[in-house]
Amino acid sequence: MFDFLVSSLTFGAIFALMALGLNLQAGLAGLLNFGHIAFAGIGAYGTGIAVQAGWHPALGAAAGVAVAMTLGWCIARLGKQLAADYWGIATLAIAEIIRTVATNELWLTNGAQGISGIPALFDDLPGKSGALAFLALVVALAAAAAVLLRRVAYGRFGRALRVMREEPKLAACMGYDLMSLKSRAVMAGAGVTAVAGSLYAHYMSFVGPDYLLASETFLLWTMLMIGGIGNFSGVVLGVVLVQTAYTLVPFAKDAFGFGSDIAGALRLGLIGCILLGCLLWRSEGLLPEKMRKMP
Amino acid sequence: MIQILVDTLLRCSDLALIALGLSMVYGLVKFPNIAHVQYAMVGAYLTYALHALGLPLALALLAACALTGAMALAFHLLVFRRLLRAGPAITMIGSLALSMLLIALCQGFAGSFPRMFTLPLATPIRLGDASVTLTQIAAVSTTALLLAGFALLLFCTRAGRAMRALACNPALADASGLNASRITCQVAFCSGALAGLGGGLLALSTGAHINLGTDLLLPVFAAAILGGLGNPLGAVAGAFLIALTETLVTNLNFGWLYAKPVAFLPVAYISAASFLILLLALLFKPYGLFDREVRRV
Amino acid sequence: MTAPHALQVDSVAKAFGGNRVLEKVGFNVRPGEIVGLLGPNGSGKSTLLNTITGFEAIDAGSVTFEGRRIDTLSAHRIVQAGIARTFQLPSMPAKMSVAEVAMAASVAHHGIWENLFGLRAAREAEARAREQANALLYQLLLAPVRDQPAAAISGGQKKLLGIVCALMAHPRMLMLDEPTAGVHPNLRSDIVGALQRLNQAGMTIVIVEHDMHFIREVCHRCIVLDRGHIVADCRPDELASNERVLEAYLGGAARKPAAGATAGPVLRMGAA
């Protein structure tokens, strides 16, 4: 039970980091990034490839962050005239291309089998302390990210993003370079998410192409929409709710004796239902973005 | 050579009906409906279920197609019309949620193992150096007939003209007395039915499985965007182009590039090829190759 | 070499598909002038404004500001070069207050990092931006609504907010698109006052307008467009007697007034 709790919380904190990165792009800047998981995957693979090549994993993580941010820059510049939802499809396509490459390029990523044997952090601590130490680390990082990103949101950069989100012509009139704003938002989100991906690889001791499935991005989007897109506290709430729903399903499975197919269907169905319900009845999420009173 | 043509035609007919439906309904609702490909999955499962219950295949396909159309109409009325008030982006996310629900339902009821049709075994027919089964020929000809019929509908009937007018300029069409809401409902039904039929025909060869829709998502969108969203027959041309590229990409011998006798791209890169085309289309020709699309991209 | 003109528009042409909206449009604006840009609907005024401010590209010709060519620059660069504009139908963000929108328009430059770590420079820049925004909001009578959502204020107030945003950029030339259309008459005279004060302080202003009284009150010079061509470039009081202007507005049916009658059947310049 204790292990289960620690494990759930750790996953929750890692997802929170990824969702915060997505919120910067989708919530603040209005960029519908449906390929967001690619950033996490790149971070995870950075660590994995480094371990496989015998380098220090931190080097791999840094490389992963750098590659993710470069990719972020590229997709922000994609198709300047593209409307938001079509840009979303383009990002989905890019994530799928990366996943296909990861599945097939054995020399780089070990193909569909993935890279295993990634050392867990804090392995050398006795007993349960290792897991607890890791949990403390990820929770601290997620909290720090939430606080810092919130400051960014209410500072000049966040303000510019929010004007651009709703009235791009007005933002251009104010002298903002829209392309530069978009690039910076996506790169920042990419960096944070790549770090989360790296941590995930360490936690699972494994990285595989399934980390890059589109369904993972959709999961993050659900967390965002349920909790409150644009509101960083809302995002954390969304993560908690979705993660709770997700982890309740195995309990239900044991309690009611479902098959694993039904359990999988239940998870997916529950998320879909909650998301749809939110969109129909509370499209801003449980904690909508609040207008801030300026001093 | 014939094999390439045959493979292209087969793949094209897999995509054409679904891409056609997507493009047609986009012209009226103006948002990318991600759940559309899942209608194909639902159609596949319904066809399988009805056929397994004893209906002859043709009847099962027809019934499944009608049921899927009705389901698509219901979703349009209950979900998408409401969400569209909040904008196309929210509606797209809503269609995403609906996709998840549909996959979950099918997985819950039918399990994640593919359901293969029990069809009488037939010896494949040889055409040159290619071999096709009777089922495949039947599927392709059905698709071709439907496409021809649809083209007739679109260009030679009042209903078709009304659809085209509405797609081009909703306000003007409304002012001229066309009932926009009724036509949109009719189109929603038709596009759902076409998707269901496409899925059913596809499932004849691959079986009904829960990834049927998701695997089609990007190729179908690529085909529809290439043809120009809102230009239904363009979507068919787009489907042909996608099918051709996918076939060529894996059948062309790249050995000469690497100074080796044979070097083929791995089969898994088929999908990457269509994604790449989609990207290029969005970057350079977002209004489609024929540039006749309803402007919104 | 001194540039005697603030803005120089030379033979600008713009077509949308086959529709030639602007043809060989050329005029100059001297520093410190207030110029009105008039013309019937469809004459190309808004397109001209859009091309000068970088929201549309021109097909031919050139636009020069303070001796520097700006027709190849994008909209945000033109703002940074010193030209600010407003929109005819301003739409404002729904989730931001009036005060926040005004602050967003400030030109204080600092990026993510400084913001993140609360560096002194960033905090000082924020304070300056806040002061400037508050001052402008007060001047343009938006202080009472500063905490309301920017999309919820009236159309006239949104126009004022648009002017506030334009002024936050410290422009040397203001281009206003119908600043008084739909504005309450009381507010109108405040806008006139504000523009005159700005002009006395050295601001060059170009105004696209329909309201003849406003033009007469405020503008030094008028440029009249008709179907993409400039048909007049004169003082406001000379407009009523200008035949080409009358033709533009009345469509060729203008006749010379009978001897002794007051000028112009429709263009009533004298009476209210």
CSV table of C-alpha atoms in Angstrom, one decimal, chain A residues 13-241:
chain,number,residue,atom,x,y,z
A,13,ALA,CA,4.5,14.8,-9.8
A,14,ILE,CA,6.3,13.9,-13.0
A,15,PHE,CA,3.0,14.3,-15.0
A,16,ALA,CA,2.5,17.6,-13.2
A,17,LEU,CA,5.8,18.9,-14.6
A,18,MET,CA,4.8,17.8,-18.1
A,19,ALA,CA,1.4,19.4,-17.8
A,20,LEU,CA,2.9,22.6,-16.5
A,21,GLY,CA,5.1,22.7,-19.6
A,22,LEU,CA,2.0,22.2,-21.8
A,23,ASN,CA,0.1,24.9,-19.9
A,24,LEU,CA,2.7,27.4,-20.8
A,25,GLN,CA,2.1,26.7,-24.5
A,26,ALA,CA,-1.6,25.9,-24.5
A,27,GLY,CA,-3.0,27.8,-21.6
A,28,LEU,CA,-0.9,31.0,-21.8
A,29,ALA,CA,-0.1,31.3,-25.5
A,30,GLY,CA,-3.1,29.4,-26.9
A,31,LEU,CA,-0.9,27.0,-28.9
A,32,LEU,CA,-2.6,23.7,-29.4
A,33,ASN,CA,0.4,21.4,-29.1
A,34,PHE,CA,-0.8,17.9,-29.7
A,35,GLY,CA,2.7,16.5,-30.0
A,36,HIS,CA,3.8,17.7,-26.6
A,37,ILE,CA,4.8,14.2,-25.5
A,38,ALA,CA,7.6,14.3,-28.0
A,39,PHE,CA,9.5,16.7,-25.7
A,40,ALA,CA,9.2,14.2,-22.8
A,41,GLY,CA,10.2,11.3,-25.0
A,42,ILE,CA,13.3,13.2,-26.2
A,43,GLY,CA,14.3,13.9,-22.6
A,44,ALA,CA,13.8,10.3,-21.7
A,45,TYR,CA,15.7,9.0,-24.8
A,46,GLY,CA,18.5,11.5,-24.1
A,47,THR,CA,19.1,9.9,-20.8
A,48,GLY,CA,18.7,6.4,-22.2
A,49,ILE,CA,21.1,6.9,-25.1
A,50,ALA,CA,23.7,8.5,-22.8
A,51,VAL,CA,23.5,5.5,-20.5
A,52,GLN,CA,23.8,3.1,-23.3
A,53,ALA,CA,26.8,4.9,-24.7
A,54,GLY,CA,28.4,4.9,-21.2
A,55,TRP,CA,28.2,8.6,-20.5
A,56,HIS,CA,26.9,10.2,-17.4
A,57,PRO,CA,23.1,10.3,-17.4
A,58,ALA,CA,23.1,14.0,-16.5
A,59,LEU,CA,24.9,14.7,-19.7
A,60,GLY,CA,22.2,12.8,-21.6
A,61,ALA,CA,19.5,14.7,-19.8
A,62,ALA,CA,21.1,18.0,-20.7
A,63,ALA,CA,21.4,16.9,-24.3
A,64,GLY,CA,17.8,15.8,-24.3
A,65,VAL,CA,16.7,19.2,-23.0
A,66,ALA,CA,18.7,20.9,-25.7
A,67,VAL,CA,17.3,18.8,-28.5
A,68,ALA,CA,13.8,19.2,-27.2
A,69,MET,CA,14.2,23.0,-27.1
A,70,THR,CA,15.5,23.0,-30.6
A,71,LEU,CA,12.5,20.9,-31.8
A,72,GLY,CA,10.3,23.4,-29.9
A,73,TRP,CA,11.8,26.3,-31.8
A,74,CYS,CA,11.3,24.5,-35.1
A,75,ILE,CA,7.6,23.7,-34.5
A,76,ALA,CA,6.9,27.2,-33.3
A,77,ARG,CA,8.1,28.5,-36.6
A,78,LEU,CA,6.1,26.0,-38.6
A,79,GLY,CA,3.6,27.5,-41.0
A,80,LYS,CA,3.3,31.1,-39.9
A,81,GLN,CA,-0.2,31.4,-41.2
A,82,LEU,CA,-1.5,28.2,-39.9
A,83,ALA,CA,-4.6,28.3,-37.7
A,84,ALA,CA,-4.4,27.0,-34.2
A,85,ASP,CA,-6.1,23.7,-34.7
A,86,TYR,CA,-4.2,22.8,-37.9
A,87,TRP,CA,-0.9,23.6,-36.2
A,88,GLY,CA,-2.1,21.1,-33.6
A,89,ILE,CA,-2.4,18.4,-36.3
A,90,ALA,CA,1.0,19.3,-37.6
A,91,THR,CA,2.5,18.8,-34.1
A,92,LEU,CA,0.7,15.5,-33.9
A,93,ALA,CA,2.3,14.4,-37.2
A,94,ILE,CA,5.7,15.4,-36.0
A,95,ALA,CA,5.4,13.5,-32.7
A,96,GLU,CA,4.3,10.4,-34.7
A,97,ILE,CA,7.3,10.8,-37.1
A,98,ILE,CA,9.6,10.9,-34.1
A,99,ARG,CA,8.0,7.8,-32.6
A,100,THR,CA,8.3,5.9,-35.9
A,101,VAL,CA,12.0,6.8,-36.1
A,102,ALA,CA,12.5,5.7,-32.4
A,103,THR,CA,10.8,2.4,-33.2
A,104,ASN,CA,12.9,1.7,-36.3
A,105,GLU,CA,16.4,3.2,-35.8
A,106,LEU,CA,17.9,0.3,-33.8
A,107,TRP,CA,21.4,1.8,-33.8
A,108,LEU,CA,20.2,4.8,-32.0
A,109,THR,CA,17.3,3.8,-29.8
A,110,ASN,CA,17.4,0.0,-29.7
A,111,GLY,CA,14.1,0.0,-31.6
A,112,ALA,CA,10.9,-1.3,-30.2
A,113,GLN,CA,12.7,-3.0,-27.3
A,114,GLY,CA,13.8,0.3,-25.9
A,115,ILE,CA,16.8,0.9,-23.6
A,116,SER,CA,16.7,-0.7,-20.2
A,117,GLY,CA,19.1,-0.6,-17.3
A,118,ILE,CA,18.8,3.1,-16.7
A,119,PRO,CA,20.0,3.6,-13.1
A,120,ALA,CA,17.5,4.9,-10.6
A,121,LEU,CA,18.6,8.0,-8.7
A,122,PHE,CA,19.2,7.6,-5.0
A,123,ASP,CA,19.8,3.9,-5.6
A,124,ASP,CA,22.4,3.7,-2.9
A,125,LEU,CA,20.2,4.8,-0.1
A,126,PRO,CA,19.0,2.0,2.2
A,127,GLY,CA,15.5,0.5,2.1
A,128,LYS,CA,12.6,2.8,1.1
A,129,SER,CA,14.6,6.0,1.5
A,130,GLY,CA,15.6,5.8,-2.1
A,131,ALA,CA,12.1,5.9,-3.4
A,132,LEU,CA,11.1,8.6,-0.9
A,133,ALA,CA,14.1,10.7,-1.8
A,134,PHE,CA,13.2,10.5,-5.5
A,135,LEU,CA,9.6,11.4,-4.6
A,136,ALA,CA,10.8,14.4,-2.6
A,137,LEU,CA,13.0,15.5,-5.6
A,138,VAL,CA,10.2,15.4,-8.2
A,139,VAL,CA,7.6,17.0,-5.9
A,140,ALA,CA,10.1,19.8,-5.2
A,141,LEU,CA,10.8,20.3,-8.9
A,142,ALA,CA,7.1,20.3,-9.7
A,143,ALA,CA,6.3,22.8,-7.0
A,144,ALA,CA,9.2,25.0,-8.0
A,145,ALA,CA,8.1,24.8,-11.7
A,146,ALA,CA,4.5,25.7,-10.7
A,147,VAL,CA,5.7,28.7,-8.7
A,148,LEU,CA,8.2,30.0,-11.3
A,149,LEU,CA,5.8,29.5,-14.2
A,150,ARG,CA,3.1,31.4,-12.3
A,151,ARG,CA,5.5,34.3,-11.9
A,152,VAL,CA,6.2,34.2,-15.6
A,153,ALA,CA,2.5,34.2,-16.4
A,154,TYR,CA,1.8,37.3,-14.5
A,155,GLY,CA,4.9,39.1,-15.6
A,156,ARG,CA,5.6,40.9,-18.8
A,157,PHE,CA,6.2,37.8,-20.9
A,158,GLY,CA,3.1,36.1,-19.7
A,159,ARG,CA,1.1,39.2,-20.3
A,160,ALA,CA,2.3,39.5,-23.8
A,161,LEU,CA,1.4,35.8,-24.4
A,162,ARG,CA,-2.1,36.3,-23.1
A,163,VAL,CA,-2.7,39.3,-25.3
A,164,MET,CA,-1.3,37.4,-28.3
A,165,ARG,CA,-3.5,34.4,-27.4
A,166,GLU,CA,-6.8,36.4,-27.7
A,167,GLU,CA,-5.9,39.4,-30.0
A,168,PRO,CA,-2.8,38.8,-32.1
A,169,LYS,CA,-3.3,42.0,-34.1
A,170,LEU,CA,-3.4,44.0,-30.9
A,171,ALA,CA,-0.2,42.3,-29.7
A,172,ALA,CA,1.5,43.2,-33.0
A,173,CYS,CA,0.3,46.8,-32.5
A,174,MET,CA,2.0,46.8,-29.1
A,175,GLY,CA,5.3,46.0,-30.8
A,176,TYR,CA,5.6,42.3,-30.0
A,177,ASP,CA,7.2,39.9,-32.4
A,178,LEU,CA,4.6,37.2,-32.3
A,179,MET,CA,6.9,34.6,-33.8
A,180,SER,CA,9.5,35.2,-31.1
A,181,LEU,CA,6.9,35.0,-28.4
A,182,LYS,CA,5.6,31.7,-29.7
A,183,SER,CA,9.1,30.3,-30.0
A,184,ARG,CA,10.0,31.3,-26.5
A,185,ALA,CA,6.8,29.8,-25.0
A,186,VAL,CA,7.3,26.5,-26.8
A,187,MET,CA,11.0,26.3,-26.0
A,188,ALA,CA,10.4,26.9,-22.3
A,189,GLY,CA,7.6,24.3,-22.2
A,190,ALA,CA,9.8,21.9,-24.1
A,191,GLY,CA,12.7,22.3,-21.6
A,192,VAL,CA,10.6,21.7,-18.5
A,193,THR,CA,8.9,18.7,-20.1
A,194,ALA,CA,12.2,17.2,-21.3
A,195,VAL,CA,13.5,17.3,-17.7
A,196,ALA,CA,10.3,15.5,-16.6
A,197,GLY,CA,10.9,12.9,-19.4
A,198,SER,CA,14.4,12.3,-18.1
A,199,LEU,CA,13.1,11.7,-14.6
A,200,TYR,CA,10.5,9.3,-15.9
A,201,ALA,CA,13.2,7.3,-17.6
A,202,HIS,CA,15.2,7.1,-14.4
A,203,TYR,CA,12.1,6.1,-12.4
A,204,MET,CA,11.1,3.3,-14.8
A,205,SER,CA,14.7,2.3,-15.5
A,206,PHE,CA,13.6,2.0,-19.1
A,207,VAL,CA,12.7,4.1,-22.1
A,208,GLY,CA,10.8,2.8,-25.2
A,209,PRO,CA,8.9,4.2,-28.2
A,210,ASP,CA,5.6,3.7,-26.4
A,211,TYR,CA,6.5,6.8,-24.3
A,212,LEU,CA,5.9,8.8,-27.4
A,213,LEU,CA,2.3,7.6,-28.1
A,214,ALA,CA,-0.2,10.3,-28.9
A,215,SER,CA,-2.5,9.0,-26.1
A,216,GLU,CA,0.1,10.3,-23.6
A,217,THR,CA,-0.3,13.9,-24.9
A,218,PHE,CA,-4.1,13.5,-24.8
A,219,LEU,CA,-3.8,12.4,-21.1
A,220,LEU,CA,-1.9,15.6,-20.4
A,221,TRP,CA,-4.5,17.7,-22.3
A,222,THR,CA,-7.2,16.1,-20.2
A,223,MET,CA,-5.4,17.1,-17.0
A,224,LEU,CA,-5.1,20.6,-18.3
A,225,MET,CA,-8.7,21.0,-19.4
A,226,ILE,CA,-10.2,19.5,-16.3
A,227,GLY,CA,-8.2,21.4,-13.9
A,228,GLY,CA,-8.3,24.8,-15.6
A,229,ILE,CA,-6.4,25.7,-18.6
A,230,GLY,CA,-4.3,28.8,-18.2
A,231,ASN,CA,-4.4,28.6,-14.4
A,232,PHE,CA,-1.3,26.9,-12.9
A,233,SER,CA,-3.1,25.9,-9.7
A,234,GLY,CA,-5.8,24.4,-11.9
A,235,VAL,CA,-3.3,22.3,-13.8
A,236,VAL,CA,-2.0,20.8,-10.5
A,237,LEU,CA,-5.6,20.1,-9.5
A,238,GLY,CA,-6.3,18.4,-12.9
A,239,VAL,CA,-3.2,16.2,-12.5
A,240,VAL,CA,-4.3,15.1,-9.1
A,241,LEU,CA,-7.9,14.3,-10.3
